[in-house]
Coordinates of C-alpha atoms and ligand atoms in Angstrom, one line a residue:
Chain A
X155 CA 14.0 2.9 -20.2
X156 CA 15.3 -0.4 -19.8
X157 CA 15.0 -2.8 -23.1
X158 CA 12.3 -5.8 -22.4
X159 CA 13.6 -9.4 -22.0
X160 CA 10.5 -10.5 -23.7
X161 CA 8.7 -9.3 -26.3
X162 CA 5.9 -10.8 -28.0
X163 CA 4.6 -9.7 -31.0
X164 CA 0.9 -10.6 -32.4
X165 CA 0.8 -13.9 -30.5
X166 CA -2.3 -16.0 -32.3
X167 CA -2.6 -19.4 -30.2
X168 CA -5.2 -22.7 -31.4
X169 CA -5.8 -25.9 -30.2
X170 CA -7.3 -27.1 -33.0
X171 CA -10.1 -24.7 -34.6
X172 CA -10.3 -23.2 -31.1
X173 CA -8.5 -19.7 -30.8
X174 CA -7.5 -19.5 -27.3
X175 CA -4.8 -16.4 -27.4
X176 CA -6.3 -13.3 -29.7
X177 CA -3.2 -11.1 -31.3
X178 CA -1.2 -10.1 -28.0
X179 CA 1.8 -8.0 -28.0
X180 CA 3.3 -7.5 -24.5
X181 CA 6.5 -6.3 -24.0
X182 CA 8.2 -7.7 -20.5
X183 CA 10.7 -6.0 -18.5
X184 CA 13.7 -7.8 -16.8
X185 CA 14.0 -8.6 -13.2
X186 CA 10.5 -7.6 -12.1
X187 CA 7.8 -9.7 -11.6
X188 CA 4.9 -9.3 -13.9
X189 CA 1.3 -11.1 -12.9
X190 CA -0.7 -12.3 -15.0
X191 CA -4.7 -12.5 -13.9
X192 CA -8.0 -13.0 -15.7
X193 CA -11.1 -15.6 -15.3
X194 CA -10.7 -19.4 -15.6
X195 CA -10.3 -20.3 -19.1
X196 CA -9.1 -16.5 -20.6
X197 CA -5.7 -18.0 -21.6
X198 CA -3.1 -17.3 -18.8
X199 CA -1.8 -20.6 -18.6
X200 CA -1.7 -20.9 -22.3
X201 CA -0.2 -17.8 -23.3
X202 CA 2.4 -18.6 -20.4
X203 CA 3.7 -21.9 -21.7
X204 CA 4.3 -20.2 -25.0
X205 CA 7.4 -18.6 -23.4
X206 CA 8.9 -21.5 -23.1
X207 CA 7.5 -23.4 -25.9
X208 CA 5.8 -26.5 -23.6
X209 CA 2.9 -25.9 -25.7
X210 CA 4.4 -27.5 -28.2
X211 CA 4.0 -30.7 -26.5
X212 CA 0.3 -30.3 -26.4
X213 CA -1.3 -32.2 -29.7
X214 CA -3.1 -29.6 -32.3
X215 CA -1.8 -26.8 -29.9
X216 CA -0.6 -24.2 -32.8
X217 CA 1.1 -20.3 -32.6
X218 CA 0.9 -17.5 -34.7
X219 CA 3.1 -14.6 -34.1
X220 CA 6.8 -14.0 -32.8
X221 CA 8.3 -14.2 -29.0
X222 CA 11.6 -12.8 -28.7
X223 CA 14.1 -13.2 -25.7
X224 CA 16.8 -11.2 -25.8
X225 CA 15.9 -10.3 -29.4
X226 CA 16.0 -13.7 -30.4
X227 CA 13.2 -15.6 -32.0
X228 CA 12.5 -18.7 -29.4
X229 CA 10.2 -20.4 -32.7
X230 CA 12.7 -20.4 -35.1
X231 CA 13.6 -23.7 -36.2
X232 CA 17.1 -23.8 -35.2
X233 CA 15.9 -23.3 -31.6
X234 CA 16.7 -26.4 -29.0
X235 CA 13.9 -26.3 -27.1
X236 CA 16.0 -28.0 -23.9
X237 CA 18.1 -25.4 -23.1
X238 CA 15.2 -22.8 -23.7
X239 CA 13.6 -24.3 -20.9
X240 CA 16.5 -23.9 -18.8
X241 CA 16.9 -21.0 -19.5
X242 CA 13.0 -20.2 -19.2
X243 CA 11.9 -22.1 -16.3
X244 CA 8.6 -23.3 -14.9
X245 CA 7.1 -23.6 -11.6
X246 CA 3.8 -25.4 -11.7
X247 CA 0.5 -25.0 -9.5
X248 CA 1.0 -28.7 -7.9
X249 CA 4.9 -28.9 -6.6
X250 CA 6.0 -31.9 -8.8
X251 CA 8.9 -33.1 -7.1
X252 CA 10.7 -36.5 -8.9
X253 CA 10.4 -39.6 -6.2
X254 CA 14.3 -39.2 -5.8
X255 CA 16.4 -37.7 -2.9
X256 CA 15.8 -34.0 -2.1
X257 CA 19.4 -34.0 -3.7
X258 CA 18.7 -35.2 -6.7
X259 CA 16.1 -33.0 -7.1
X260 CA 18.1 -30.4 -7.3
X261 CA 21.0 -32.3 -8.9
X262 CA 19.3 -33.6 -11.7
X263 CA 18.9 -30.2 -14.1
X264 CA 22.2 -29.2 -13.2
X265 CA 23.8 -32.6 -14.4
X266 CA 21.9 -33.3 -17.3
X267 CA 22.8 -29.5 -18.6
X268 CA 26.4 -30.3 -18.0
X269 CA 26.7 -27.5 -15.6
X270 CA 28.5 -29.1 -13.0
X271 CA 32.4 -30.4 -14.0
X272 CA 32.8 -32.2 -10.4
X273 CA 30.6 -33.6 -7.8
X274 CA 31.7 -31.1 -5.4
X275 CA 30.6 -28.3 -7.9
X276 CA 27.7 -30.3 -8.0
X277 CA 27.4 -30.1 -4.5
X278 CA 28.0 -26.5 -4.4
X279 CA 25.4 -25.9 -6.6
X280 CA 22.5 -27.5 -5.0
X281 CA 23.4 -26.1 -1.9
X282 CA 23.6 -22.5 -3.7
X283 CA 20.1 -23.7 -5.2
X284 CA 18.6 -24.6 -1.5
X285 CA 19.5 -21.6 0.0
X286 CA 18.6 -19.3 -3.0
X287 CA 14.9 -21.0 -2.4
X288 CA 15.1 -20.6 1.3
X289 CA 15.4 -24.1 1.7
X290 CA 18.7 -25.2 2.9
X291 CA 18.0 -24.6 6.4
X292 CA 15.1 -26.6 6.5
X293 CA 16.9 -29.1 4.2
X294 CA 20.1 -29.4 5.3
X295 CA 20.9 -32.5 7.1
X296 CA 18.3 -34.8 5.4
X297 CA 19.5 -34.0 1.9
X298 CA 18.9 -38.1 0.9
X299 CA 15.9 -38.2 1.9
X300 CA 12.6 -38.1 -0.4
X301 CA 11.5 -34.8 -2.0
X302 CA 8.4 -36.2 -1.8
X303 CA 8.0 -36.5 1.7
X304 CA 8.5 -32.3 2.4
X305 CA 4.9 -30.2 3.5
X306 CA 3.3 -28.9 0.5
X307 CA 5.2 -25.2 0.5
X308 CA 8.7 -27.1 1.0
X309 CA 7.6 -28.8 -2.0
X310 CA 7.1 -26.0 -4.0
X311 CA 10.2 -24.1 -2.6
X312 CA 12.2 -27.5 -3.8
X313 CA 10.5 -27.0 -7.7
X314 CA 11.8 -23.5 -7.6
X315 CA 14.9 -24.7 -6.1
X316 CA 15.2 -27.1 -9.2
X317 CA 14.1 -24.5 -11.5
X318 CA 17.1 -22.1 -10.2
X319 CA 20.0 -25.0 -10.1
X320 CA 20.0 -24.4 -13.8
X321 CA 20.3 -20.7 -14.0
X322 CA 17.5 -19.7 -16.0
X323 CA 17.0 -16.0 -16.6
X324 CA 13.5 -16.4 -16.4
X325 CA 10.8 -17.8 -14.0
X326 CA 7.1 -18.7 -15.4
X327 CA 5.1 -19.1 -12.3
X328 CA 1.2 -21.0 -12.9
X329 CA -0.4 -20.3 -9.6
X330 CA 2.6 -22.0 -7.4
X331 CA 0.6 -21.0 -4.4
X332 CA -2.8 -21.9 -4.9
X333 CA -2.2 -25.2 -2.7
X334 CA -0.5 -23.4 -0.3
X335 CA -1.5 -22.3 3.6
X336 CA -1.0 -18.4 4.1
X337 CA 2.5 -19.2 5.8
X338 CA 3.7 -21.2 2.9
X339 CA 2.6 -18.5 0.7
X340 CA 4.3 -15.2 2.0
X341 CA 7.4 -17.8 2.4
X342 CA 6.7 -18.3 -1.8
X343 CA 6.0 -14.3 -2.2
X344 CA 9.2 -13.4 0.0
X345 CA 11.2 -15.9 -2.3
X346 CA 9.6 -14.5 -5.2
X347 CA 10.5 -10.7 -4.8
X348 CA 14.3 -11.8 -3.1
X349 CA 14.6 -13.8 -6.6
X350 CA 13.4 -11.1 -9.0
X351 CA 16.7 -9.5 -8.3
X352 CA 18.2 -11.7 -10.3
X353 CA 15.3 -13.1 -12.5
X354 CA 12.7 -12.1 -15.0
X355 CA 9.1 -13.7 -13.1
X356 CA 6.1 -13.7 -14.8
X357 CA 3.4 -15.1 -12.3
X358 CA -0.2 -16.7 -13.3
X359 CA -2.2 -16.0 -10.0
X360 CA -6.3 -15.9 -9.0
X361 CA -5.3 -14.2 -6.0
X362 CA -5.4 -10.3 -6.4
X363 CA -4.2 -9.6 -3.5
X364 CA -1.3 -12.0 -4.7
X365 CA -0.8 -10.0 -7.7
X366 CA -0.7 -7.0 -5.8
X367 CA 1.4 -7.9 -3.3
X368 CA 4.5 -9.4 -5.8
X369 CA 4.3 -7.7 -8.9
X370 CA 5.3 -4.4 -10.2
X371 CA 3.5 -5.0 -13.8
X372 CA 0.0 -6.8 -13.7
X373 CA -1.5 -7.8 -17.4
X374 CA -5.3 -8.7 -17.7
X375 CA -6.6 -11.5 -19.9
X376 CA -10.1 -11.5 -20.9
X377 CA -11.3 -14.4 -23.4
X378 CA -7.9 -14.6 -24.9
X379 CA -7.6 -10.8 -25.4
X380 CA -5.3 -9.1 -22.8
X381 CA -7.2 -5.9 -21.6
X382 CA -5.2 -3.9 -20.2
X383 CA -1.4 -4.1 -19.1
X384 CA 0.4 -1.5 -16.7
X385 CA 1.9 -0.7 -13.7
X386 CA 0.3 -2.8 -11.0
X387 CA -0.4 0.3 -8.3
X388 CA -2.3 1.7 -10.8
X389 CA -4.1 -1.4 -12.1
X390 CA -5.3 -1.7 -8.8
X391 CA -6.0 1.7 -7.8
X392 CA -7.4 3.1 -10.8
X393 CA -7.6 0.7 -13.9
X394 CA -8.3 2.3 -16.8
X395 CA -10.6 -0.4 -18.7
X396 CA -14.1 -1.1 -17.0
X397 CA -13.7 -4.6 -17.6
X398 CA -10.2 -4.9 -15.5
X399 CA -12.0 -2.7 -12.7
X400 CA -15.3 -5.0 -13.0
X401 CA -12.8 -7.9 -12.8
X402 CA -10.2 -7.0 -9.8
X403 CA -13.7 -5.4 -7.9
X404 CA -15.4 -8.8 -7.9
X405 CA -18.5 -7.5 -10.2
X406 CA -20.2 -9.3 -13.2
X407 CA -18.3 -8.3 -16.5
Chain B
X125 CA -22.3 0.5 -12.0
X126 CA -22.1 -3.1 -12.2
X127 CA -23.1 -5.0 -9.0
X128 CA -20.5 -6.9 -7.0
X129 CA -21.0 -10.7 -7.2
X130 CA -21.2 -11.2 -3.6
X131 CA -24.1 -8.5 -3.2
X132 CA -23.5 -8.0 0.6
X133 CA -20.1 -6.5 -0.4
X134 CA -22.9 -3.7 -2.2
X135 CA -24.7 -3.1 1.0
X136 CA -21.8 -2.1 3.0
X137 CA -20.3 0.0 0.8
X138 CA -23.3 1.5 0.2
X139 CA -23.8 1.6 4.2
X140 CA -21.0 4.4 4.0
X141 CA -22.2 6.3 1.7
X142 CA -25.8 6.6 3.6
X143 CA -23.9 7.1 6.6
X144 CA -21.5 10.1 5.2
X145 CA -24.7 11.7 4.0
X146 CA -26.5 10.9 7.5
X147 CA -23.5 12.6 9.4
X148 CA -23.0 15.2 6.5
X149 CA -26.8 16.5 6.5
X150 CA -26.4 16.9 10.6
X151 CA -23.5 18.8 10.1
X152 CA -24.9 21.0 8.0
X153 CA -27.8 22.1 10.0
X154 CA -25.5 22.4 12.6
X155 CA -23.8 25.0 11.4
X156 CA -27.3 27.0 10.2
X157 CA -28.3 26.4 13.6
X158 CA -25.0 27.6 15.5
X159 CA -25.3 30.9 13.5
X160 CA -29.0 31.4 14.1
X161 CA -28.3 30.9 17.8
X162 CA -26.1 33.0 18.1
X163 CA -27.7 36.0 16.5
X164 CA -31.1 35.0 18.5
X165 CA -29.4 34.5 21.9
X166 CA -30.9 31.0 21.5
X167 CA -29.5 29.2 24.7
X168 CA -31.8 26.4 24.6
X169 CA -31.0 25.5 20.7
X170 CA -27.0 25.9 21.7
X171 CA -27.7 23.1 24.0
X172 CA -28.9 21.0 21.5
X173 CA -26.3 21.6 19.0
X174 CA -23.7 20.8 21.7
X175 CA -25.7 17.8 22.2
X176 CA -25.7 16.7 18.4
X177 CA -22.0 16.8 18.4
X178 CA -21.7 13.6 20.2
X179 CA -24.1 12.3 17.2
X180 CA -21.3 12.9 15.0
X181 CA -18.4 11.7 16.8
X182 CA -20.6 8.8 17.0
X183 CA -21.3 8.7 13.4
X184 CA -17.4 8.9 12.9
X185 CA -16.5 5.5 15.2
X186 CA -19.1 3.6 13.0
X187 CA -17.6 5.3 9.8
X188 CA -14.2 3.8 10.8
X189 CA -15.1 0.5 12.1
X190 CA -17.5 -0.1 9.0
X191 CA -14.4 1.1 6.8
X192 CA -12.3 -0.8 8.8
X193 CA -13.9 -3.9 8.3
X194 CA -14.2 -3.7 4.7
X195 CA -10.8 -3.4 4.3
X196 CA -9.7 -6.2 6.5
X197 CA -12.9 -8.4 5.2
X198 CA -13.0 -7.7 1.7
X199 CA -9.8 -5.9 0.5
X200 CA -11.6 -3.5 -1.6
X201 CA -9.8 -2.9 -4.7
X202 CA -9.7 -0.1 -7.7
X203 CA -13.1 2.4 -7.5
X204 CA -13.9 0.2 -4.2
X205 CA -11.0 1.0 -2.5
X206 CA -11.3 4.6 -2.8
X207 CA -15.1 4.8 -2.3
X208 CA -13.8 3.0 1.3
X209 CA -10.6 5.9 1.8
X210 CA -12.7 8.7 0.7
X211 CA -15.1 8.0 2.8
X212 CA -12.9 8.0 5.8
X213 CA -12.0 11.5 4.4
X214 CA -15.3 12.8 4.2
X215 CA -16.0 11.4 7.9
X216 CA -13.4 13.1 9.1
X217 CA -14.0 16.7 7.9
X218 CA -18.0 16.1 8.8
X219 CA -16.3 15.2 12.4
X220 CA -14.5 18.6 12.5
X221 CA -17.4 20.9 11.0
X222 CA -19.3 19.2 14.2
X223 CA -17.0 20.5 16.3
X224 CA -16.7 24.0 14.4
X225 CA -20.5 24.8 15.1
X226 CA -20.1 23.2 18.5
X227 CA -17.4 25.9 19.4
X228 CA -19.8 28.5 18.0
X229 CA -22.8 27.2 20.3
X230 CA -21.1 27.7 23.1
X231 CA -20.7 31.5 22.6
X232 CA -24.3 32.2 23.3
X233 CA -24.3 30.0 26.2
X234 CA -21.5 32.0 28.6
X235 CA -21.6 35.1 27.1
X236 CA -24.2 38.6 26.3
X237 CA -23.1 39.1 22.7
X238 CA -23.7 42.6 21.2
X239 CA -24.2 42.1 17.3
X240 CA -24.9 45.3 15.4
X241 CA -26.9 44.7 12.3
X242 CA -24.3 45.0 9.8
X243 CA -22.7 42.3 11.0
X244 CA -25.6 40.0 11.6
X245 CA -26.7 40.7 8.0
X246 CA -22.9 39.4 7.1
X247 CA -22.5 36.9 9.5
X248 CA -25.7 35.0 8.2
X249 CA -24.7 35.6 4.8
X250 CA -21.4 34.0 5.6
X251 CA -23.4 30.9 7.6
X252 CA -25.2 30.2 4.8
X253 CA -22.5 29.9 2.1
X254 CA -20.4 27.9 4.6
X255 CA -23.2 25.5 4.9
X256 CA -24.4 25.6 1.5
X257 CA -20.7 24.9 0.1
X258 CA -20.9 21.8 2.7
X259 CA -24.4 20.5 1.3
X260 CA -22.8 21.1 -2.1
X261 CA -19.9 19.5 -1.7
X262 CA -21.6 16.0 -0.1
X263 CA -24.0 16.4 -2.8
X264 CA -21.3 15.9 -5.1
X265 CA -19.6 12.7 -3.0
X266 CA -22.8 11.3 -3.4
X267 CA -23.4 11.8 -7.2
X268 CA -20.1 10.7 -7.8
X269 CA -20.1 14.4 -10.0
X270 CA -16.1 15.6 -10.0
X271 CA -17.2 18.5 -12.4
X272 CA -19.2 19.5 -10.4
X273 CA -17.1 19.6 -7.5
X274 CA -14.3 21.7 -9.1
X275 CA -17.1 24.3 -9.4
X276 CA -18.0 23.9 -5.4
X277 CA -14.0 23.8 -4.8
X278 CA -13.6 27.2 -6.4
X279 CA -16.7 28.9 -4.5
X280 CA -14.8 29.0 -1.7
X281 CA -13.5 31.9 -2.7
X282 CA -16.3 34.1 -2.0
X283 CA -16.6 32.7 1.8
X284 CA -12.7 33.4 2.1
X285 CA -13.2 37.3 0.8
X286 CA -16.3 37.7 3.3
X287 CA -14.1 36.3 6.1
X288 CA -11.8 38.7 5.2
X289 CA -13.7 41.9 4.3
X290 CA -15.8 41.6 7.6
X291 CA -12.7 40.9 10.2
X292 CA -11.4 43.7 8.9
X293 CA -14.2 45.6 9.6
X294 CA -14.6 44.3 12.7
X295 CA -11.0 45.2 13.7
X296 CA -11.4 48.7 12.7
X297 CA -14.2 48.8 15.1
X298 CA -12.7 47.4 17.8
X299 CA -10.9 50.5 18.3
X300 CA -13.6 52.6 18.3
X301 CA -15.8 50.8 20.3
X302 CA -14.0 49.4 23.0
X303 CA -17.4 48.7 25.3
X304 CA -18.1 45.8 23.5
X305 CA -14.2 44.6 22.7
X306 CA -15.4 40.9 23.7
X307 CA -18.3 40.7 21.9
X308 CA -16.1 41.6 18.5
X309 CA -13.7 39.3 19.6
X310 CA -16.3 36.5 19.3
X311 CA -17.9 37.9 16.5
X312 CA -14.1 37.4 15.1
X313 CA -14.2 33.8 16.2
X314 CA -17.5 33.0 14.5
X315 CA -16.5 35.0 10.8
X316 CA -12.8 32.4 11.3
X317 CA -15.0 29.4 12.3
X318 CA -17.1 29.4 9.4
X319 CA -14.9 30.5 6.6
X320 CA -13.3 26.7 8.4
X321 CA -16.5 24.8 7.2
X322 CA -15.8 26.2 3.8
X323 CA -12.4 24.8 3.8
X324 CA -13.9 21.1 5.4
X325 CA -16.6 21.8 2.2
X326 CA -13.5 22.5 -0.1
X327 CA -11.6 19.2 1.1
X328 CA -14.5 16.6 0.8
X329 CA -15.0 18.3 -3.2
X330 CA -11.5 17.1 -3.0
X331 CA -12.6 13.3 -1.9
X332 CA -15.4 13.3 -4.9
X333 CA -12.7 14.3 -7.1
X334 CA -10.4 11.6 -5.8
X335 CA -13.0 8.8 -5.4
X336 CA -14.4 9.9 -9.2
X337 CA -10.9 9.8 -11.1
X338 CA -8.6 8.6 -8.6
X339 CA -6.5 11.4 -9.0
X340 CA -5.3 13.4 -5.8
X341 CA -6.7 17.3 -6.7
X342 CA -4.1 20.0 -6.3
X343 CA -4.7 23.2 -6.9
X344 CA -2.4 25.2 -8.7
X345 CA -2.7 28.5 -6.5
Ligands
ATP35 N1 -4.9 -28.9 -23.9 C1 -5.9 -28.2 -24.3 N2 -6.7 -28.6 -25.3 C2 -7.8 -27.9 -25.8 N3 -8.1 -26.7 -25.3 C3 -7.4 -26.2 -24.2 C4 -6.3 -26.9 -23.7 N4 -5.8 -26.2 -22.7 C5 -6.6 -25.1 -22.6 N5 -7.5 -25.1 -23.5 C6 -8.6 -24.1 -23.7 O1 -7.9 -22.8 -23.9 C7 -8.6 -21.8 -23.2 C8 -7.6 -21.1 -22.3 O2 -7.2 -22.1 -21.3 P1 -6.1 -21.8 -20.2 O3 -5.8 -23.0 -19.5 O4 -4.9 -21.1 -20.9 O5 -6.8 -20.7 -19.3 P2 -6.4 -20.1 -17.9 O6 -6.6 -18.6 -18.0 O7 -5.1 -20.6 -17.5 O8 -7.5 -20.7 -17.0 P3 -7.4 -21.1 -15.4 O9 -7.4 -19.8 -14.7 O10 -8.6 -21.9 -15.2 O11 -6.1 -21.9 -15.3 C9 -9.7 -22.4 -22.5 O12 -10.9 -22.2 -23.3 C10 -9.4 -23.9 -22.4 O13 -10.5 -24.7 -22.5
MG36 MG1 -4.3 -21.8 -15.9

């Protein structure tokens, strides 16, 4: 049995009076891809961010309950919450790139961590970056240009590219295809199961074919409860809760 | 069962199931009917039974292109999925028990079988067991009942000892009575063909079991 990178122990989330995350414990193995799924508004995205602590920028957002990485506590106070989200990095639904060069999108997490002692390690980086998002080729030889002017899916592939330049260990995913064409998304899946080689991914997706095409543990959220958690074959042949099988099947819960 | 949000997903999958049982129920009478031709020297009902085949096969391209479609259309997932592979299952053993009585319907046709009464007592005790485990066993796929199907799963039994008790009787014959060596040579075919339906009966108990609890039955014998 290999030890989980993340563990999270009786995770209570609020915003405000409003409970949004009921008492989960989940347990996440490293360099798979787990999926989160669930109905709008069950708490994926929310229990996500906890991870990485960018609820914490969210007013009257509050958490109960322990997240370890790596058996350490990421809410204890001496925790810099900068490097933690280096080293847990996020990919959004909406590719976000800054309105800078292609290479500076890639540049900028790398410098501003002080992971690059040159420019030409610099350089060496975000070309390691492009090409470890499937980029570079694409990318190559217009590398000043805007990251803002790449198709949607190139977009995305430049966010993970970004999110990779700093060498996190893991990868929170919300939905990064869900504005993506089928072509753009099997490129993001392909990237996504080449990556977990190296990286912890936890993905937040609507699509369960998505989920069952990427991940090797699915967990399902219902009302800020998580259901049921488990090997995703089996979720998805033969769930053992009524409500995940209700769910997956398209039915009424 | 909760209902599927989009209900037309509902009527297709339960457009297979009426089909399975369609093609199943055919099948069935198939069989009673092969055996009774056979002991009445029923050309004219042979014909018809040859003819009802091609029902089947029928029955089987609509299985798969319905099955197909859901698949491709609505990637069926968890109980869904396997109502959609367990159907193909149960299609395809139907398909085969069509062409089991088929191959006996065609005895009476070409040939002047001599039956004594022994073995027409056993042969349509044997016919209807075979084709009493097959009702049973759709029954089963369509109740969704994998109790009851490990009870229909271990009746074959009884249709593999007859099999065996009356080919050996009918070998031990042959010797004896070598006048009417072909007809015990068919008579051989029949008692093999039907203890076959009991195995087609024994593998869609199988399906229900796998379609029920998702778990693949295997017998420990
Ligand atoms: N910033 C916020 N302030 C207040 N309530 C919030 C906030 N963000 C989320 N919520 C509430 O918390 C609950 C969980 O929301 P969350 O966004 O985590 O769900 P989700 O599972 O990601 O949904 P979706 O699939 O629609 O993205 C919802 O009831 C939502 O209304
Ligand atoms: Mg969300």
């Amino acid at each position: 049995m290999t030890d989980p990178v993340v563990r999270c122990e009786n995770v209570n989330i609020y915003y405000g009076e409003k409970q949004a995350i009921n008492d989960i414990s989940i347990d996440i193995l490293p360099k798979q891809i787990t999926a989160f799924i669930g109905p709008s508004g069950c708490g994926k995205s929310t229990f996500l961010r906890s991870l990485n602590r960018m609820n914490d920028t969210i007013d009257g957002c509050r958490m109960e309950g322990r997240i370890l990485i790596d058996d350490e506590d990421i809410y204890a106070p001496e925790v810099d919450v900068v490097p933690l989200r280096a080293r847990v990095g996020m990919v959004f639904q909406k590719p976000n790139p800054f309105p800078k060069s292609i290479f500076d999108n890639v540049a900028y997490g790398p410098k501003i961590h002080g992971l690059a002692k040159s420019s030409s390690e610099l350089q060496t980086i975000v070309e390691h970056a492009l090409k470890g998002s499937g980029l570079w080729e694409e990318v190559k030889d217009r590398l000043d240009q805007p990251g803002t002017g790449l198709s949607g899916g190139q977009q995305q592939r430049l966010c993970i590219a970004r999110t990779i330049a700093v060498q996190p260990e893991i990868i929170l995913m919300d939905e990064p295809c869900s504005a993506l064409d089928p072509i753009a998304t099997a490129k993001i899946e392909a990237l996504m199961t080449d990556l977990a080689k190296d990286y912890t991914i936890i993905i937040v997706t609507h699509s369960m074919q998505q989920a069952a095409r990427v991940s090797q543990k699915t967990a399902f959220f219902h009302l800020g409860d998580l259901i049921e958690y488990g090997d995703t074959t089996q979720m998805f042949t033969n769930p053992r809760e009524s409500r995940t099988q209700d769910y997956i099947t398209g039915r009424f819960g | 069962m909760n209902e599927h949000i989009v209900s037309s997903y509902d009527d297709e999958l339960n457009k297979l199931q009426t089909l399975i049982m369609t093609m199943g129920t055919t099948a069935t009478e198939m069989v009673d009917n092969a055996v009774d031709a056979l002991l009445n020297a029923d050309k004219e009902s042979a014909r018809t039974i040859i003819d009802t085949d091609r029902a089947i096969n029928a029955g089987l391209s609509r299985l798969t292109e319905l099955s197909q479609n859901i698949l491709a259309l609505r990637s069926p997932m968890a109980n869904d999925l396997r109502k959609v592979l367990s159907a193909i299952q149960v299609g395809l053993n139907i398909e085969r028990v069509g062409d089991l009585a088929k191959n006996m319907a065609k005895l009476p046709i070409s040939n002047e079988i001599f039956i004594e009464d022994i073995y027409a007592v056993e042969l349509r005790k044997m016919g209807k067991i075979a084709s009493g485990n097959l009702f049973d066993s759709l029954k089963t796929y369509n109740q969704e009942n994998a109790e009851e199907a490990l009870i229909v799963h271990a009746n074959d039994i009884r249709l593999d000892e007859l099999h065996k008790a009356f080919s050996k009787s009918v070998m031990l014959n042959i010797t004896k009575d070598v006048e009417n060596i072909d007809s015990s040579i068919h008579l051989l075919f029949v008692s093999r063909h039907l203890e076959r339906v009991g195995d087609h009966a024994k593998n869609i108990a199988e399906a229900t079991i796998y379609k029920v609890k998702g778990e693949i039955y295997e017998p420990s014998d």
